Coordinates of C-alpha atoms in Angstrom, one line a residue:
M1 CA -29.4 17.2 33.9
V2 CA -26.0 16.0 35.2
T3 CA -23.1 18.3 35.8
G4 CA -19.4 17.8 36.4
N5 CA -16.2 16.8 34.7
I6 CA -17.5 14.7 31.8
L7 CA -15.3 12.0 30.1
T8 CA -16.2 12.2 26.4
P9 CA -14.6 10.4 23.5
A10 CA -12.8 13.7 22.8
G11 CA -11.5 13.9 26.3
W12 CA -12.5 15.7 29.5
R13 CA -15.1 18.4 29.4
H14 CA -16.7 20.5 32.1
G15 CA -20.4 21.2 31.9
R16 CA -23.7 19.5 31.8
I17 CA -25.5 16.6 30.1
E18 CA -29.1 16.9 29.1
I19 CA -31.2 13.6 29.0
E20 CA -34.4 13.0 27.1
A21 CA -36.2 9.7 26.7
G22 CA -33.3 7.8 28.3
R23 CA -30.7 9.1 25.9
I24 CA -28.2 11.9 25.9
A25 CA -29.8 14.8 24.1
A26 CA -27.1 17.4 24.5
I27 CA -23.7 18.0 26.1
D28 CA -23.0 21.6 26.9
A29 CA -19.4 21.6 28.1
S30 CA -15.9 22.9 27.5
P31 CA -12.5 21.3 27.5
V32 CA -11.0 21.0 31.0
D33 CA -8.2 19.5 33.1
P34 CA -10.1 17.9 36.0
A35 CA -7.2 18.6 38.3
R36 CA -8.0 22.3 38.1
N37 CA -11.4 22.0 39.8
D38 CA -13.2 20.0 42.5
A39 CA -16.2 19.0 40.5
P40 CA -17.2 15.3 40.4
Y41 CA -16.2 13.0 37.6
I42 CA -18.9 11.7 35.2
V43 CA -17.9 8.6 33.2
P44 CA -19.8 6.1 31.1
G45 CA -21.7 3.5 33.1
F46 CA -19.9 0.2 33.7
I47 CA -20.5 -2.7 31.4
D48 CA -19.8 -6.1 33.0
L49 CA -19.7 -9.1 30.6
H50 CA -19.2 -11.8 33.2
V51 CA -21.7 -11.8 36.1
H52 CA -22.9 -14.9 37.9
G53 CA -24.8 -13.3 40.7
G54 CA -25.2 -10.7 43.4
G55 CA -27.4 -9.7 46.3
G56 CA -27.8 -13.3 47.3
A57 CA -29.1 -14.4 43.9
D58 CA -27.4 -16.8 41.5
T59 CA -28.0 -16.7 37.7
M60 CA -28.7 -20.4 37.6
E61 CA -31.8 -19.9 39.8
G62 CA -33.5 -18.3 36.8
G63 CA -35.2 -15.1 35.8
A64 CA -36.2 -13.6 39.2
A65 CA -32.7 -14.2 40.5
A66 CA -31.3 -12.4 37.4
V67 CA -33.4 -9.4 38.2
T68 CA -32.1 -9.3 41.8
M69 CA -28.6 -9.6 40.5
A70 CA -29.1 -6.8 38.0
R71 CA -30.5 -4.5 40.6
L72 CA -27.6 -5.2 43.0
H73 CA -25.0 -4.3 40.5
A74 CA -26.8 -1.2 39.3
R75 CA -26.3 0.1 42.9
F76 CA -22.5 -0.2 42.3
G77 CA -22.4 1.6 38.9
T78 CA -23.0 -1.3 36.5
T79 CA -25.5 -0.1 33.9
S80 CA -25.4 -3.1 31.6
L81 CA -24.3 -6.7 31.9
L82 CA -24.3 -10.3 30.6
A83 CA -25.9 -12.8 32.8
T84 CA -23.4 -15.6 33.0
T85 CA -24.3 -19.3 33.3
M86 CA -22.5 -22.2 35.0
T87 CA -21.9 -25.7 33.5
A88 CA -25.1 -27.8 34.2
P89 CA -27.0 -30.7 32.7
R90 CA -28.7 -29.8 29.4
H91 CA -32.3 -29.7 30.7
E92 CA -31.3 -27.4 33.6
L93 CA -29.3 -25.1 31.4
R94 CA -32.0 -24.8 28.8
K95 CA -34.6 -23.9 31.4
V96 CA -32.5 -21.1 32.8
L97 CA -31.7 -19.8 29.3
V98 CA -35.4 -19.5 28.5
E99 CA -36.0 -17.5 31.6
L100 CA -33.0 -15.3 31.0
G101 CA -34.2 -14.6 27.5
E102 CA -37.5 -13.4 29.0
V103 CA -35.7 -11.0 31.4
A104 CA -33.5 -9.6 28.7
R105 CA -36.5 -8.4 26.6
E106 CA -37.1 -5.4 28.8
R107 CA -35.3 -3.8 31.7
P108 CA -37.0 -3.9 35.1
A109 CA -37.0 -0.6 37.0
G110 CA -34.0 0.0 39.2
S111 CA -31.8 -2.6 37.4
A112 CA -28.9 -2.7 35.0
R113 CA -29.8 -3.6 31.4
M114 CA -29.3 -7.2 30.7
L115 CA -27.7 -7.2 27.2
G116 CA -27.9 -11.0 27.0
V117 CA -26.2 -14.1 28.2
H118 CA -22.6 -15.3 28.5
L119 CA -22.6 -19.1 28.2
E120 CA -19.6 -20.1 30.3
G121 CA -19.6 -23.8 29.7
P122 CA -20.6 -26.6 29.5
Y123 CA -18.1 -26.8 26.6
I124 CA -15.0 -26.7 28.7
S125 CA -12.2 -29.0 29.7
P126 CA -13.1 -31.4 32.4
S127 CA -9.5 -31.2 33.6
K128 CA -9.7 -27.4 34.0
L129 CA -13.1 -26.8 35.6
G130 CA -11.9 -24.2 38.1
A131 CA -15.1 -23.7 40.2
Q132 CA -17.4 -25.1 37.5
P133 CA -19.4 -28.2 38.3
P134 CA -18.3 -31.5 36.8
E135 CA -20.8 -31.4 33.9
A136 CA -18.6 -30.5 31.0
V137 CA -19.5 -31.9 27.6
V138 CA -18.3 -31.8 24.0
A139 CA -20.2 -29.2 22.0
V140 CA -22.7 -30.5 19.5
L141 CA -23.9 -27.9 16.9
D142 CA -27.6 -28.7 17.0
E143 CA -27.6 -28.3 20.8
V144 CA -25.7 -25.0 20.6
L145 CA -28.1 -23.6 17.9
D146 CA -31.0 -24.6 20.1
Y147 CA -29.6 -22.5 23.0
L148 CA -29.1 -19.6 20.6
N149 CA -32.8 -19.8 19.7
V150 CA -34.1 -19.6 23.3
A151 CA -31.8 -16.8 24.6
P152 CA -29.8 -13.8 23.4
I153 CA -26.4 -15.4 23.8
K154 CA -23.7 -12.9 23.1
V155 CA -20.6 -14.7 24.4
V156 CA -19.7 -18.4 24.6
T157 CA -16.7 -19.7 26.5
L158 CA -15.2 -23.0 25.4
A159 CA -12.0 -25.1 25.4
P160 CA -10.6 -25.1 21.8
E161 CA -8.5 -28.2 22.2
I162 CA -11.5 -30.5 22.4
S163 CA -12.2 -32.4 19.1
G164 CA -14.8 -30.6 17.0
H165 CA -14.6 -27.3 18.8
P166 CA -12.7 -25.4 16.1
R167 CA -15.7 -26.1 13.8
I168 CA -18.1 -24.9 16.5
I169 CA -16.0 -21.7 16.9
A170 CA -16.2 -21.0 13.2
E171 CA -20.0 -21.5 13.1
L172 CA -20.6 -19.3 16.1
A173 CA -18.3 -16.6 14.8
S174 CA -20.2 -16.6 11.5
R175 CA -23.4 -15.8 13.5
G176 CA -21.8 -12.9 15.3
I177 CA -21.3 -14.7 18.6
R178 CA -18.2 -13.7 20.5
V179 CA -16.3 -16.9 21.3
Q180 CA -13.9 -16.8 24.2
I181 CA -11.2 -19.3 25.1
G182 CA -11.4 -20.4 28.7
H183 CA -11.3 -23.3 31.2
T184 CA -8.8 -24.9 28.9
L185 CA -5.6 -26.9 29.0
G186 CA -5.0 -26.1 25.4
S187 CA -1.5 -25.3 24.0
Y188 CA -0.3 -22.1 22.5
D189 CA -0.8 -23.5 19.0
E190 CA -4.3 -24.6 19.8
G191 CA -5.1 -21.1 21.0
V192 CA -3.7 -19.5 17.9
N193 CA -5.7 -22.0 15.8
A194 CA -8.9 -21.0 17.7
L195 CA -8.2 -17.4 16.9
K196 CA -7.8 -18.3 13.3
H197 CA -11.2 -20.0 13.4
G198 CA -12.9 -16.9 14.7
A199 CA -12.4 -16.8 18.5
T200 CA -12.1 -13.2 19.7
G201 CA -11.4 -13.3 23.4
F202 CA -10.2 -15.0 26.5
T203 CA -12.2 -15.7 29.6
H204 CA -10.8 -14.4 32.9
L205 CA -7.3 -14.2 31.5
F206 CA -4.7 -16.2 33.5
N207 CA -7.4 -18.1 35.5
A208 CA -8.4 -21.6 34.5
M209 CA -6.1 -21.9 31.5
S210 CA -2.6 -23.3 30.7
G211 CA 0.0 -20.9 31.9
L212 CA 3.0 -19.2 30.3
H213 CA 6.4 -20.9 30.3
H214 CA 9.1 -19.7 28.0
R215 CA 9.3 -23.1 26.2
E216 CA 5.6 -23.8 26.5
P217 CA 3.8 -20.5 26.1
G218 CA 0.4 -22.1 26.8
M219 CA -3.0 -20.4 26.4
V220 CA -1.8 -17.4 28.4
G221 CA 1.1 -17.0 25.9
A222 CA -1.4 -17.1 23.0
A223 CA -3.4 -14.4 24.6
L224 CA -0.5 -12.1 25.3
A225 CA 1.0 -12.6 21.9
H226 CA -2.1 -12.4 19.7
A227 CA -5.2 -11.1 21.5
D228 CA -6.9 -7.8 20.8
Y229 CA -9.5 -8.4 23.5
A230 CA -9.5 -10.4 26.7
E231 CA -11.4 -10.1 30.0
L232 CA -9.7 -9.9 33.4
I233 CA -10.9 -9.9 37.0
P234 CA -9.2 -7.0 38.8
D235 CA -10.1 -7.9 42.4
L236 CA -6.3 -8.2 43.1
L237 CA -7.0 -11.8 44.3
H238 CA -7.4 -13.6 41.0
V239 CA -4.5 -12.0 39.3
H240 CA -1.3 -10.5 40.8
P241 CA -0.8 -6.8 40.0
G242 CA 2.4 -7.6 38.1
A243 CA 0.5 -10.0 35.8
I244 CA -2.2 -7.3 35.3
R245 CA 0.4 -4.9 34.2
A246 CA 1.9 -7.4 31.8
A247 CA -1.6 -8.0 30.2
L248 CA -2.2 -4.2 30.0
R249 CA 1.0 -3.8 28.0
A250 CA 0.3 -6.8 25.7
I251 CA -3.5 -6.7 25.0
P252 CA -4.7 -3.3 23.6
N253 CA -8.4 -3.7 24.5
L254 CA -8.1 -5.6 27.8
Y255 CA -11.4 -5.1 29.6
C256 CA -12.4 -5.9 33.1
V257 CA -15.2 -8.0 34.5
T258 CA -16.3 -9.0 38.1
D259 CA -17.1 -12.7 37.7
S260 CA -19.2 -11.9 40.7
T261 CA -21.3 -14.4 42.6
A262 CA -24.4 -14.3 44.7
A263 CA -22.1 -13.2 47.6
A264 CA -21.5 -9.8 46.0
G265 CA -23.0 -7.1 48.1
M266 CA -23.7 -9.6 50.9
P267 CA -22.1 -10.4 54.3
D268 CA -19.7 -13.3 54.9
G269 CA -21.5 -16.6 54.8
E270 CA -22.5 -19.5 52.6
Y271 CA -24.0 -19.0 49.1
R272 CA -24.7 -20.9 45.9
L273 CA -22.7 -20.9 42.7
G274 CA -24.7 -22.9 40.2
S275 CA -25.1 -26.4 41.8
Q276 CA -22.3 -25.9 44.3
G277 CA -22.0 -24.3 47.7
V278 CA -19.4 -21.5 48.2
V279 CA -18.2 -19.6 51.2
K280 CA -17.6 -15.8 51.3
C281 CA -14.9 -14.8 53.8
L282 CA -12.5 -11.8 53.9
G283 CA -13.6 -10.6 50.5
A284 CA -13.0 -13.9 48.7
V285 CA -15.4 -16.6 47.5
R286 CA -14.2 -20.2 47.6
L287 CA -15.3 -23.8 47.2
K288 CA -15.0 -25.9 50.3
D289 CA -11.6 -27.2 49.0
G290 CA -10.3 -23.6 48.9
T291 CA -10.6 -23.1 45.1
L292 CA -11.4 -19.5 44.2
A293 CA -15.0 -19.5 43.0
G294 CA -15.9 -16.2 41.3
S295 CA -15.7 -13.0 43.3
T296 CA -17.5 -10.5 45.4
L297 CA -16.2 -7.7 43.2
T298 CA -18.3 -4.8 42.1
M299 CA -17.3 -2.5 39.2
D300 CA -16.8 0.6 41.3
K301 CA -14.3 -1.3 43.4
A302 CA -12.6 -2.6 40.2
L303 CA -12.2 1.1 39.1
R304 CA -10.5 2.0 42.3
N305 CA -8.3 -1.1 42.2
L306 CA -7.0 -0.2 38.8
V307 CA -6.4 3.4 39.6
S308 CA -4.4 2.2 42.7
L309 CA -2.1 0.5 40.2
G310 CA -1.3 3.8 38.6
L311 CA -3.7 3.8 35.6
P312 CA -5.3 7.1 34.6
L313 CA -9.0 7.4 35.3
A314 CA -9.8 7.8 31.6
D315 CA -7.9 4.6 30.7
V316 CA -9.6 2.7 33.5
S317 CA -13.0 4.0 32.3
N318 CA -12.4 2.6 28.9
R319 CA -11.5 -0.8 30.4
L320 CA -14.8 -0.9 32.4
S321 CA -17.1 0.5 29.7
R322 CA -16.1 1.3 26.2
Y323 CA -13.9 -1.7 25.3
A324 CA -16.6 -4.1 26.5
A325 CA -19.2 -2.3 24.3
D326 CA -16.8 -2.3 21.4
Y327 CA -16.2 -6.0 21.8
L328 CA -19.9 -6.7 21.5
G329 CA -20.3 -4.3 18.6
I330 CA -22.4 -1.9 20.6
T331 CA -22.1 1.8 19.6
D332 CA -24.6 3.5 21.8
R333 CA -23.3 2.4 25.2
G334 CA -19.9 2.7 26.9
R335 CA -19.4 6.3 25.8
I336 CA -20.8 9.7 26.6
E337 CA -22.0 11.3 23.4
V338 CA -25.2 12.7 21.9
G339 CA -27.6 9.9 20.9
A340 CA -26.1 7.3 23.2
W341 CA -28.0 5.8 26.1
A342 CA -27.8 7.9 29.2
D343 CA -25.8 5.3 31.1
L344 CA -23.7 7.4 33.5
V345 CA -21.7 7.1 36.7
M346 CA -20.8 10.0 38.9
L347 CA -17.8 9.7 41.2
D348 CA -16.5 12.1 43.8
R349 CA -12.9 13.2 43.9
A350 CA -11.9 10.1 46.0
L351 CA -13.6 8.0 43.3
A352 CA -16.5 7.0 45.6
L353 CA -19.7 6.3 43.7
Q354 CA -22.2 9.2 44.0
A355 CA -24.8 8.5 41.4
T356 CA -25.7 6.0 38.6
Y357 CA -28.1 6.5 35.7
V358 CA -29.3 3.6 33.7
E359 CA -31.0 4.7 30.5
G360 CA -31.7 8.0 32.2
E361 CA -33.1 6.4 35.4
E362 CA -31.3 7.5 38.5
I363 CA -30.5 4.5 40.7
V364 CA -30.1 4.5 44.5
V365 CA -26.4 3.7 44.9
E366 CA -24.2 2.2 47.6
Y367 CA -21.8 4.8 48.8
A368 CA -18.2 3.7 49.3

């Protein structure tokens, strides 16, 4: 049983949640204004659709590393996630995908649920790699379908301006894969064309894509003008608060991700990001040339960052949980209602993490 101010789809309720067999069996609660009491907040568990690592482990190291990563992020309130790959040679990438597919079949104790894989590359622009290794290639349908056969890939990031990629977008969309535009130098028109072919989102909005100019709107302009969904990294380093506010006004279902690396939850020092070395220092992760290379963000910190910008807690919760679930077409996560998985986060009145439940299992958390 979990008791407090509960954020339900119908609004705030004060009372208790009963859990049976990992799911919410009952909610015994009445409408409430949380400002009128001092009870903790209970919100849906965080859903992170872009995670490269954590706890010193990098997704590209394979299955055991993915479990370490999932356990680290569960301690910070993430209850489900997509393990996110880096651009790599085909044989290396396929091997990792096979191992991630094995981990995704069942949830190890103490970890977040791995919902599947976010394939970030290798089908990106070699001129807009960001922190991705220089292994970008043009997508070939047979290769893409092979990857789909060995792992539960839910999201694919690609650059739509590359010849043949609009056809790949349409094929993936027809199979229920969410295709995101990212690591791209594509124009506004190429972005709109990708959306018409079935693309549904944008990867780390603003970062590693052609920017907005009033005579050349770029890929950022396509997102702000047309997107229903896009992911954004709210560590307040990757994107200026003013740009975050602009995106919040323009994109109705903007949701947040960490893009976290092996350095998340770890002290300053040197870590791996795919085949490359990165350095964590003063809260940032960078390549040796200074390029931002993912983040050290955890979702509980993302929540507090967004609240610090003036967003109501209920809105922030949607952007850390429900919108990501909706984006993937998942109806039994990202919301607190009878029959849904008991993925819950309890926060004190200062929004410090107090408890996390993944499918009813209480996780030992990191206190802020």
